[in-house]
Amino acid sequence: MHIQVNLPACEGHGLCAQVAPQVYEVDDEGYVRMLVDEVPPGLEAAAAAGARACPVAALRAVP
Amino acid sequence: MTPERIVVVGASIAGVTAASELRVAGWTGRLTVVSDEAAPPYSRVPLSKGVLAGTHAVETAALAALPDDIELRLGVSATALRLEQRLVELSDGSALPWDGLVIATGARARRIAADGQRGELVVRTLGDAAAIAARAATASSAIVVGGGFLGVEVASTLRGLGLDVVLVARERPLLRLLGRWLADLVAEAGAAAGVRFVVAPDGVALLGDPVTGVRLDDGGTLTADLVVSAAGDLPNIEWAEGSGLEIDGGIVVDDRCRAAPDVVAAGDVVALRTPEGDARRTPHWTNAVGQGRAAASALLDPAAPAFLADHYFWTEEFGLDVKIAGRLPLVGEPEVVRGSLDDRSALLTWRGDGGVVAAVALNHRIPVARLKAMVTA
């Protein structure tokens, strides 16, 4: 699984990192940063859950 | 006992988060999510902004898709809850059995039109926002009724499209929600943008059929091409009435989002008891996510940790991007920690007993976790 990030849409609310801290973090400017390039199988459910928690729908999980 | 079949009623962010969390927790049973909407799950956040403006296609509001091992039933609503038989009855005449149930039926727009009066516009669903966007393209004026976050954001978006906008509210917009200082800041920015604010303490009535304006409480009238109501929301609880669940302005849950054995609830439909004994809903995105996760955990594990409310909100209007950590409303004047108010970009704190009670990022990018960490009391 790969996560597509629409970075200009990111408003930095940090829900992704709250739901899946193993996959997402928020940088000093308040933008999402991926902690993994390719999501390992054990983290796919968490990565997708974190993507869905984005209020501005800036994250897409691509299987 | 671990459930074998879980039904989630409602596919907005609370229901979707609960379903997601069940899978994150490793639960592999049969999982069905029911939605009364035709569209796959989406975020309501852009509905008062990009989708309403018509600058963002409706597809851009779609949440990352649910996986194939979650059955999504669109276009059906729950009509009754049978706790003893462990069934949810649906509008298509079928009934879904469950041994774990997540109630996430959310809320709907409160309408102020008279019975039978047509043409009231509200902003709750993707369809609502798209319909207003279509009409706004050829409109030149709008009246927005309601001075909460939604009303102010809608007024801002419509003004941004070049419409003449009047916002009518029972008191100064956002005053009760945000406190005087921030409410003043928003009102000044709105006025500078050209929005006219009208206060009608006793409310308004919609005029015309279809609606063409409002009658104010002093007898005066206003008319416009678009009249949008943003007069609050009502929890979708009617289908669960008589089921035996405690309902008090929402589905009443305990500190683990439990409403009954093997029944949990999350999101805008939930009411929590305050220490004073009142039941209160807190319909915010952050709460819906937190409760969705807590509700899922509580279904699978009786010893799951309690839900801790995360006091984080945001709103955007008139060029102000406001992120707030802490408890509202904000009392008194803030301290400028970084940036400057003249530049309209600042990090602000409000102090109360025992330290910082709220921190606000105004047009200021900062990791929200850091903003929350500034709150010490």
Tab-separated table of C-alpha atoms in Angstrom:
chain	number	residue	atom	x	y	z
A	1	MET	CA	0.000	0.000	0.000
A	2	HIS	CA	1.094	3.506	-0.849
A	3	ILE	CA	-0.286	6.776	0.548
A	4	GLN	CA	-0.894	9.619	-1.898
A	5	VAL	CA	-0.469	12.971	-0.188
A	6	ASN	CA	-2.056	16.141	-1.529
A	7	LEU	CA	0.378	18.369	0.335
A	8	PRO	CA	-1.051	21.784	-0.668
A	9	ALA	CA	-4.410	20.667	0.779
A	10	CYS	CA	-2.850	19.714	4.139
A	11	GLU	CA	-4.028	22.072	6.874
A	12	GLY	CA	-1.967	20.442	9.580
A	13	HIS	CA	-4.733	19.306	11.911
A	14	GLY	CA	-2.657	16.211	12.660
A	15	LEU	CA	-5.476	13.661	12.847
A	16	CYS	CA	-3.479	11.269	10.626
A	17	ALA	CA	-0.554	11.282	13.049
A	18	GLN	CA	-2.902	10.929	15.993
A	19	VAL	CA	-4.575	7.846	14.501
A	20	ALA	CA	-1.433	6.257	12.964
A	21	PRO	CA	1.731	7.677	14.546
A	22	GLN	CA	3.764	4.836	13.003
A	23	VAL	CA	2.924	6.102	9.519
A	24	TYR	CA	2.464	9.882	9.679
A	25	GLU	CA	4.061	12.781	11.465
A	26	VAL	CA	3.549	16.517	11.259
A	27	ASP	CA	6.604	18.645	10.493
A	28	ASP	CA	7.556	21.967	12.064
A	29	GLU	CA	5.531	23.850	9.469
A	30	GLY	CA	2.467	21.791	10.280
A	31	TYR	CA	2.525	19.678	7.121
A	32	VAL	CA	2.101	15.912	7.033
A	33	ARG	CA	5.247	13.856	6.483
A	34	MET	CA	5.250	10.152	5.687
A	35	LEU	CA	7.407	8.012	7.955
A	36	VAL	CA	7.349	5.153	5.453
A	37	ASP	CA	7.473	5.198	1.648
A	38	GLU	CA	5.717	1.930	1.090
A	39	VAL	CA	3.319	0.942	3.874
A	40	PRO	CA	4.303	-2.489	5.240
A	41	PRO	CA	1.462	-5.042	5.434
A	42	GLY	CA	1.302	-4.870	9.228
A	43	LEU	CA	0.562	-1.140	9.115
A	44	GLU	CA	-1.898	-1.025	6.228
A	45	ALA	CA	-5.043	-0.878	8.356
A	46	ALA	CA	-3.552	1.866	10.521
A	47	ALA	CA	-2.304	3.838	7.501
A	48	ALA	CA	-5.725	3.678	5.858
A	49	ALA	CA	-7.448	4.651	9.107
A	50	GLY	CA	-5.120	7.638	9.438
A	51	ALA	CA	-5.832	8.654	5.847
A	52	ARG	CA	-9.591	8.504	6.462
A	53	ALA	CA	-9.292	10.730	9.527
A	54	CYS	CA	-8.039	13.650	7.416
A	55	PRO	CA	-10.747	16.336	7.568
A	56	VAL	CA	-9.665	17.856	4.268
A	57	ALA	CA	-9.371	14.476	2.547
A	58	ALA	CA	-5.771	15.165	1.590
A	59	LEU	CA	-4.692	11.524	1.925
A	60	ARG	CA	-5.522	8.567	-0.296
A	61	ALA	CA	-4.595	4.964	0.383
A	62	VAL	CA	-3.630	3.190	-2.844
A	63	PRO	CA	-3.553	-0.605	-2.449
B	1	MET	CA	-16.910	-12.469	24.278
B	2	THR	CA	-15.532	-11.179	21.000
B	3	PRO	CA	-18.319	-10.296	18.575
B	4	GLU	CA	-18.609	-12.114	15.248
B	5	ARG	CA	-20.695	-9.585	13.416
B	6	ILE	CA	-20.572	-5.841	13.940
B	7	VAL	CA	-22.891	-3.345	12.309
B	8	VAL	CA	-21.984	0.330	12.114
B	9	VAL	CA	-24.956	2.613	11.483
B	10	GLY	CA	-23.722	5.795	9.857
B	11	ALA	CA	-20.815	6.314	7.462
B	12	SER	CA	-19.610	9.781	8.257
B	13	ILE	CA	-16.328	10.269	10.068
B	14	ALA	CA	-17.388	8.689	13.397
B	15	GLY	CA	-18.754	5.525	11.786
B	16	VAL	CA	-15.902	5.250	9.313
B	17	THR	CA	-13.336	5.711	12.078
B	18	ALA	CA	-14.999	3.057	14.243
B	19	ALA	CA	-15.025	0.604	11.323
B	20	SER	CA	-11.387	1.400	10.527
B	21	GLU	CA	-10.359	0.991	14.157
B	22	LEU	CA	-11.972	-2.444	14.410
B	23	ARG	CA	-9.668	-3.603	11.625
B	24	VAL	CA	-6.652	-1.801	13.080
B	25	ALA	CA	-7.302	-3.748	16.293
B	26	GLY	CA	-7.054	-6.961	14.281
B	27	TRP	CA	-10.710	-7.915	14.496
B	28	THR	CA	-11.578	-9.986	11.397
B	29	GLY	CA	-15.311	-10.622	11.845
B	30	ARG	CA	-18.071	-9.601	9.480
B	31	LEU	CA	-18.376	-5.837	9.374
B	32	THR	CA	-21.205	-3.894	7.746
B	33	VAL	CA	-21.454	-0.115	7.518
B	34	VAL	CA	-24.863	1.342	6.707
B	35	SER	CA	-25.320	4.851	5.294
B	36	ASP	CA	-28.488	6.715	4.393
B	37	GLU	CA	-26.508	8.744	1.877
B	38	ALA	CA	-25.997	7.792	-1.753
B	39	ALA	CA	-22.388	9.023	-1.838
B	40	PRO	CA	-19.515	6.972	-0.396
B	41	PRO	CA	-18.123	8.368	2.870
B	42	TYR	CA	-16.924	11.965	2.660
B	43	SER	CA	-15.772	14.794	4.871
B	44	ARG	CA	-18.271	17.514	5.713
B	45	VAL	CA	-15.462	19.969	6.442
B	46	PRO	CA	-15.109	21.258	2.818
B	47	LEU	CA	-18.884	21.610	2.439
B	48	SER	CA	-18.892	25.147	3.814
B	49	LYS	CA	-15.737	26.042	1.890
B	50	GLY	CA	-14.378	24.666	-1.391
B	51	VAL	CA	-17.386	22.532	-2.324
B	52	LEU	CA	-19.785	25.397	-1.561
B	53	ALA	CA	-17.637	27.794	-3.577
B	54	GLY	CA	-17.697	25.375	-6.483
B	55	THR	CA	-13.901	25.512	-6.649
B	56	HIS	CA	-13.564	21.930	-5.380
B	57	ALA	CA	-15.371	19.067	-7.094
B	58	VAL	CA	-17.520	16.972	-4.792
B	59	GLU	CA	-15.106	14.059	-5.285
B	60	THR	CA	-12.379	15.977	-3.475
B	61	ALA	CA	-14.345	15.630	-0.231
B	62	ALA	CA	-14.325	11.813	-0.457
B	63	LEU	CA	-12.551	10.020	2.365
B	64	ALA	CA	-9.960	7.372	1.561
B	65	ALA	CA	-12.048	4.360	0.497
B	66	LEU	CA	-13.017	1.590	2.886
B	67	PRO	CA	-11.345	-1.759	2.167
B	68	ASP	CA	-13.115	-4.695	0.543
B	69	ASP	CA	-13.498	-6.542	3.833
B	70	ILE	CA	-15.947	-3.904	5.036
B	71	GLU	CA	-19.404	-4.157	3.484
B	72	LEU	CA	-20.764	-0.684	2.749
B	73	ARG	CA	-24.516	-0.384	2.244
B	74	LEU	CA	-25.372	3.006	0.808
B	75	GLY	CA	-28.785	4.610	0.478
B	76	VAL	CA	-30.471	2.786	3.354
B	77	SER	CA	-31.306	4.206	6.748
B	78	ALA	CA	-31.920	2.524	10.061
B	79	THR	CA	-35.578	2.688	11.036
B	80	ALA	CA	-35.660	0.783	14.324
B	81	LEU	CA	-33.387	-0.786	16.889
B	82	ARG	CA	-34.320	-4.084	18.566
B	83	LEU	CA	-31.941	-4.545	21.453
B	84	GLU	CA	-33.352	-7.878	22.682
B	85	GLN	CA	-33.328	-9.494	19.241
B	86	ARG	CA	-30.074	-7.713	18.366
B	87	LEU	CA	-31.388	-6.370	15.086
B	88	VAL	CA	-31.284	-3.092	13.219
B	89	GLU	CA	-34.260	-2.654	10.917
B	90	LEU	CA	-33.565	-0.831	7.669
B	91	SER	CA	-35.580	1.363	5.332
B	92	ASP	CA	-35.477	-1.268	2.573
B	93	GLY	CA	-37.470	-3.635	4.766
B	94	SER	CA	-34.535	-5.823	5.716
B	95	ALA	CA	-33.011	-6.259	9.149
B	96	LEU	CA	-29.360	-6.674	10.035
B	97	PRO	CA	-28.393	-8.972	12.908
B	98	TRP	CA	-25.455	-7.911	15.066
B	99	ASP	CA	-23.627	-8.954	18.161
B	100	GLY	CA	-21.830	-5.624	18.303
B	101	LEU	CA	-23.411	-2.339	17.238
B	102	VAL	CA	-21.915	1.091	16.605
B	103	ILE	CA	-24.412	3.940	16.483
B	104	ALA	CA	-23.019	6.821	14.447
B	105	THR	CA	-26.119	8.291	12.838
B	106	GLY	CA	-24.887	11.823	13.324
B	107	ALA	CA	-27.093	14.854	13.055
B	108	ARG	CA	-29.076	16.732	10.447
B	109	ALA	CA	-29.572	20.405	9.784
B	110	ARG	CA	-32.137	22.133	11.961
B	111	ARG	CA	-34.608	23.764	9.634
B	112	ILE	CA	-36.553	26.922	10.326
B	113	ALA	CA	-38.993	26.883	7.395
B	114	ALA	CA	-42.682	26.622	8.206
B	115	ASP	CA	-44.409	23.315	7.480
B	116	GLY	CA	-44.761	22.976	3.734
B	117	GLN	CA	-42.654	26.057	2.975
B	118	ARG	CA	-40.288	25.135	0.141
B	119	GLY	CA	-36.814	26.180	-0.868
B	120	GLU	CA	-34.970	26.395	2.451
B	121	LEU	CA	-31.267	25.820	1.811
B	122	VAL	CA	-29.075	24.139	4.413
B	123	VAL	CA	-25.471	22.894	4.416
B	124	ARG	CA	-25.195	19.401	5.818
B	125	THR	CA	-24.700	16.978	2.950
B	126	LEU	CA	-22.622	16.946	-0.203
B	127	GLY	CA	-25.854	17.380	-2.162
B	128	ASP	CA	-26.792	20.444	-0.105
B	129	ALA	CA	-23.450	22.124	-0.776
B	130	ALA	CA	-23.434	21.258	-4.479
B	131	ALA	CA	-26.964	22.633	-4.875
B	132	ILE	CA	-25.984	25.953	-3.300
B	133	ALA	CA	-22.806	26.094	-5.388
B	134	ALA	CA	-24.887	25.671	-8.547
B	135	ARG	CA	-27.259	28.478	-7.583
B	136	ALA	CA	-24.510	30.758	-6.278
B	137	ALA	CA	-22.960	30.805	-9.748
B	138	THR	CA	-25.783	33.026	-11.003
B	139	ALA	CA	-26.805	34.735	-7.739
B	140	SER	CA	-25.804	38.217	-6.659
B	141	SER	CA	-27.004	38.268	-3.053
B	142	ALA	CA	-27.369	35.923	-0.113
B	143	ILE	CA	-28.769	35.868	3.401
B	144	VAL	CA	-27.200	33.454	5.860
B	145	VAL	CA	-29.193	32.713	9.008
B	146	GLY	CA	-27.102	31.594	11.973
B	147	GLY	CA	-24.019	32.891	13.751
B	148	GLY	CA	-22.201	29.664	14.570
B	149	PHE	CA	-19.120	28.293	12.822
B	150	LEU	CA	-21.159	27.023	9.883
B	151	GLY	CA	-23.037	30.262	9.290
B	152	VAL	CA	-19.890	32.370	9.434
B	153	GLU	CA	-17.970	30.040	7.124
B	154	VAL	CA	-20.840	29.954	4.629
B	155	ALA	CA	-21.096	33.759	4.706
B	156	SER	CA	-17.360	34.003	4.099
B	157	THR	CA	-17.425	31.584	1.174
B	158	LEU	CA	-20.407	33.264	-0.514
B	159	ARG	CA	-18.836	36.689	-0.041
B	160	GLY	CA	-15.659	35.288	-1.586
B	161	LEU	CA	-17.716	34.479	-4.680
B	162	GLY	CA	-18.653	38.153	-4.918
B	163	LEU	CA	-22.200	37.950	-3.575
B	164	ASP	CA	-23.642	40.659	-1.348
B	165	VAL	CA	-23.996	38.805	1.938
B	166	VAL	CA	-26.024	39.558	5.055
B	167	LEU	CA	-25.532	37.298	8.061
B	168	VAL	CA	-28.451	37.303	10.480
B	169	ALA	CA	-27.977	35.821	13.944
B	170	ARG	CA	-29.530	35.965	17.383
B	171	GLU	CA	-26.379	37.507	18.825
B	172	ARG	CA	-23.013	38.597	17.550
B	173	PRO	CA	-21.590	35.738	15.505
B	174	LEU	CA	-19.355	33.281	17.373
B	175	LEU	CA	-19.622	35.279	20.601
B	176	ARG	CA	-20.840	32.399	22.727
B	177	LEU	CA	-18.592	29.860	21.021
B	178	LEU	CA	-15.315	31.758	20.943
B	179	GLY	CA	-15.614	34.568	23.469
B	180	ARG	CA	-15.523	38.275	22.832
B	181	TRP	CA	-11.945	38.759	21.679
B	182	LEU	CA	-11.913	36.246	18.837
B	183	ALA	CA	-15.546	36.943	17.916
B	184	ASP	CA	-14.630	40.620	17.520
B	185	LEU	CA	-11.644	39.723	15.358
B	186	VAL	CA	-13.835	37.605	13.055
B	187	ALA	CA	-16.560	40.269	12.927
B	188	GLU	CA	-14.027	42.950	11.986
B	189	ALA	CA	-12.580	40.760	9.255
B	190	GLY	CA	-16.080	39.966	8.000
B	191	ALA	CA	-17.091	43.610	7.943
B	192	ALA	CA	-13.866	44.519	6.140
B	193	ALA	CA	-14.688	41.855	3.571
B	194	GLY	CA	-18.061	43.517	3.050
B	195	VAL	CA	-20.420	41.218	4.945
B	196	ARG	CA	-23.259	42.949	6.768
B	197	PHE	CA	-24.116	41.553	10.192
B	198	VAL	CA	-27.651	41.847	11.535
B	199	VAL	CA	-28.567	40.798	15.072
B	200	ALA	CA	-32.127	39.568	15.604
B	201	PRO	CA	-32.336	38.377	19.224
B	202	ASP	CA	-35.736	36.766	18.765
B	203	GLY	CA	-34.809	35.047	15.535
B	204	VAL	CA	-36.224	35.257	12.050
B	205	ALA	CA	-38.924	33.659	9.933
B	206	LEU	CA	-38.345	32.643	6.333
B	207	LEU	CA	-40.405	34.563	3.792
B	208	GLY	CA	-41.915	33.337	0.566
B	209	ASP	CA	-42.703	29.939	-0.913
B	210	PRO	CA	-40.213	29.140	-2.256
B	211	VAL	CA	-38.124	31.107	0.214
B	212	THR	CA	-36.965	34.535	-0.950
B	213	GLY	CA	-35.998	36.274	2.269
B	214	VAL	CA	-36.421	36.598	6.014
B	215	ARG	CA	-38.623	38.591	8.356
B	216	LEU	CA	-36.639	39.988	11.267
B	217	ASP	CA	-37.900	40.076	14.832
B	218	ASP	CA	-38.486	43.856	14.552
B	219	GLY	CA	-40.825	43.313	11.605
B	220	GLY	CA	-38.313	44.393	8.958
B	221	THR	CA	-37.645	42.172	5.982
B	222	LEU	CA	-34.617	41.232	3.906
B	223	THR	CA	-34.633	39.529	0.536
B	224	ALA	CA	-31.891	37.833	-1.475
B	225	ASP	CA	-31.283	35.407	-4.322
B	226	LEU	CA	-30.096	32.768	-1.847
B	227	VAL	CA	-31.265	32.210	1.706
B	228	VAL	CA	-29.173	29.678	3.602
B	229	SER	CA	-30.097	28.420	7.063
B	230	ALA	CA	-27.227	27.471	9.361
B	231	ALA	CA	-29.364	27.235	12.461
B	232	GLY	CA	-27.713	24.338	14.229
B	233	ASP	CA	-28.205	20.605	14.016
B	234	LEU	CA	-30.472	17.935	15.439
B	235	PRO	CA	-29.205	14.478	16.402
B	236	ASN	CA	-30.580	11.555	14.396
B	237	ILE	CA	-32.008	9.609	17.311
B	238	GLU	CA	-35.645	9.023	16.337
B	239	TRP	CA	-34.968	5.550	14.909
B	240	ALA	CA	-33.612	4.408	18.288
B	241	GLU	CA	-36.444	5.861	20.374
B	242	GLY	CA	-38.335	3.235	22.325
B	243	SER	CA	-35.426	0.806	22.015
B	244	GLY	CA	-34.519	1.114	25.674
B	245	LEU	CA	-31.377	3.169	25.068
B	246	GLU	CA	-31.112	6.300	27.151
B	247	ILE	CA	-31.739	9.307	24.924
B	248	ASP	CA	-31.378	12.838	26.222
B	249	GLY	CA	-30.715	15.215	23.360
B	250	GLY	CA	-28.523	12.462	21.906
B	251	ILE	CA	-27.585	8.848	22.624
B	252	VAL	CA	-26.244	8.951	26.169
B	253	VAL	CA	-23.020	6.988	26.581
B	254	ASP	CA	-20.602	6.276	29.409
B	255	ASP	CA	-16.920	7.189	29.495
B	256	ARG	CA	-16.143	4.339	27.069
B	257	CYS	CA	-18.802	5.352	24.549
B	258	ARG	CA	-21.042	2.467	25.668
B	259	ALA	CA	-24.806	2.922	25.398
B	260	ALA	CA	-25.849	-0.644	26.357
B	261	PRO	CA	-24.152	-4.064	26.480
B	262	ASP	CA	-22.431	-4.553	23.090
B	263	VAL	CA	-23.806	-1.218	21.866
B	264	VAL	CA	-21.564	1.829	21.513
B	265	ALA	CA	-22.071	5.235	19.949
B	266	ALA	CA	-19.801	7.907	18.508
B	267	GLY	CA	-19.873	11.307	16.889
B	268	ASP	CA	-22.514	14.002	16.558
B	269	VAL	CA	-25.313	11.716	17.814
B	270	VAL	CA	-23.616	11.201	21.193
B	271	ALA	CA	-24.494	13.062	24.371
B	272	LEU	CA	-22.166	12.924	27.346
B	273	ARG	CA	-23.177	13.659	30.924
B	274	THR	CA	-21.525	16.727	32.359
B	275	PRO	CA	-20.511	16.804	36.036
B	276	GLU	CA	-23.660	18.891	36.567
B	277	GLY	CA	-25.786	16.048	35.184
B	278	ASP	CA	-26.757	17.674	31.896
B	279	ALA	CA	-26.335	15.758	28.664
B	280	ARG	CA	-24.284	17.613	26.073
B	281	ARG	CA	-23.298	16.915	22.480
B	282	THR	CA	-19.952	18.135	21.155
B	283	PRO	CA	-20.288	17.797	17.390
B	284	HIS	CA	-16.721	18.324	16.214
B	285	TRP	CA	-14.474	16.353	13.879
B	286	THR	CA	-11.840	15.668	16.534
B	287	ASN	CA	-14.467	14.268	18.890
B	288	ALA	CA	-15.974	12.095	16.188
B	289	VAL	CA	-12.562	10.552	15.476
B	290	GLY	CA	-11.748	10.088	19.165
B	291	GLN	CA	-15.134	8.619	19.981
B	292	GLY	CA	-15.115	6.381	16.918
B	293	ARG	CA	-11.847	4.867	18.057
B	294	ALA	CA	-12.917	4.583	21.691
B	295	ALA	CA	-16.246	3.025	20.708
B	296	ALA	CA	-14.555	0.371	18.568
B	297	SER	CA	-12.093	-0.450	21.345
B	298	ALA	CA	-14.889	-0.731	23.908
B	299	LEU	CA	-16.780	-3.233	21.724
B	300	LEU	CA	-13.755	-5.515	21.540
B	301	ASP	CA	-12.307	-5.058	25.006
B	302	PRO	CA	-14.258	-4.315	28.188
B	303	ALA	CA	-11.034	-3.011	29.737
B	304	ALA	CA	-10.408	-0.524	26.927
B	305	PRO	CA	-9.262	2.913	28.097
B	306	ALA	CA	-11.831	5.630	28.637
B	307	PHE	CA	-12.462	8.243	25.967
B	308	LEU	CA	-10.593	11.431	26.708
B	309	ALA	CA	-12.039	14.463	24.974
B	310	ASP	CA	-9.468	16.244	22.880
B	311	HIS	CA	-10.247	19.946	22.976
B	312	TYR	CA	-9.187	20.963	19.494
B	313	PHE	CA	-11.262	22.926	16.994
B	314	TRP	CA	-10.662	25.006	13.957
B	315	THR	CA	-12.525	27.418	11.749
B	316	GLU	CA	-11.661	29.442	8.649
B	317	GLU	CA	-13.336	32.597	7.463
B	318	PHE	CA	-12.519	36.001	5.965
B	319	GLY	CA	-8.857	35.139	5.553
B	320	LEU	CA	-8.522	33.990	9.158
B	321	ASP	CA	-7.334	30.450	9.746
B	322	VAL	CA	-8.012	29.790	13.433
B	323	LYS	CA	-6.832	26.663	15.240
B	324	ILE	CA	-7.826	26.400	18.890
B	325	ALA	CA	-6.575	24.028	21.584
B	326	GLY	CA	-8.236	24.288	24.961
B	327	ARG	CA	-11.603	25.050	26.386
B	328	LEU	CA	-14.031	27.517	24.853
B	329	PRO	CA	-15.136	30.221	25.131
B	330	LEU	CA	-11.986	32.273	25.614
B	331	VAL	CA	-12.296	34.826	28.393
B	332	GLY	CA	-10.378	38.085	28.317
B	333	GLU	CA	-7.368	39.143	26.276
B	334	PRO	CA	-4.676	36.871	24.859
B	335	GLU	CA	-0.923	37.050	25.186
B	336	VAL	CA	0.970	37.126	21.877
B	337	VAL	CA	3.572	34.371	22.138
B	338	ARG	CA	4.882	34.619	18.595
B	339	GLY	CA	4.129	36.634	15.472
B	340	SER	CA	2.039	39.778	15.511
B	341	LEU	CA	-1.625	40.693	15.479
B	342	ASP	CA	-0.964	43.555	13.075
B	343	ASP	CA	0.257	40.976	10.580
B	344	ARG	CA	-2.713	38.753	11.393
B	345	SER	CA	-0.306	35.901	12.002
B	346	ALA	CA	0.259	34.968	15.613
B	347	LEU	CA	0.414	32.317	18.261
B	348	LEU	CA	-1.796	33.359	21.167
B	349	THR	CA	-2.449	32.050	24.653
B	350	TRP	CA	-5.194	32.741	27.162
B	351	ARG	CA	-4.327	32.358	30.835
B	352	GLY	CA	-6.657	31.314	33.595
B	353	ASP	CA	-6.394	29.705	36.990
B	354	GLY	CA	-3.358	27.487	37.035
B	355	GLY	CA	-1.833	28.422	33.675
B	356	VAL	CA	-2.636	28.467	29.966
B	357	VAL	CA	-6.249	27.425	29.380
B	358	ALA	CA	-6.216	27.830	25.602
B	359	ALA	CA	-3.753	28.323	22.770
B	360	VAL	CA	-4.720	29.681	19.375
B	361	ALA	CA	-2.798	29.624	16.109
B	362	LEU	CA	-4.053	32.493	13.965
B	363	ASN	CA	-2.857	32.196	10.364
B	364	HIS	CA	0.148	30.487	11.883
B	365	ARG	CA	1.365	27.026	10.940
B	366	ILE	CA	2.412	24.903	13.879
B	367	PRO	CA	2.115	21.170	14.557
B	368	VAL	CA	-1.206	20.854	16.337
B	369	ALA	CA	0.365	18.522	18.907
B	370	ARG	CA	2.613	21.437	19.894
B	371	LEU	CA	-0.344	23.805	20.078
B	372	LYS	CA	-2.133	21.364	22.393
B	373	ALA	CA	0.988	20.991	24.528
B	374	MET	CA	0.931	24.741	25.223
B	375	VAL	CA	-2.266	24.247	27.211
B	376	THR	CA	-1.238	23.554	30.798
B	377	ALA	CA	-4.400	24.064	32.813
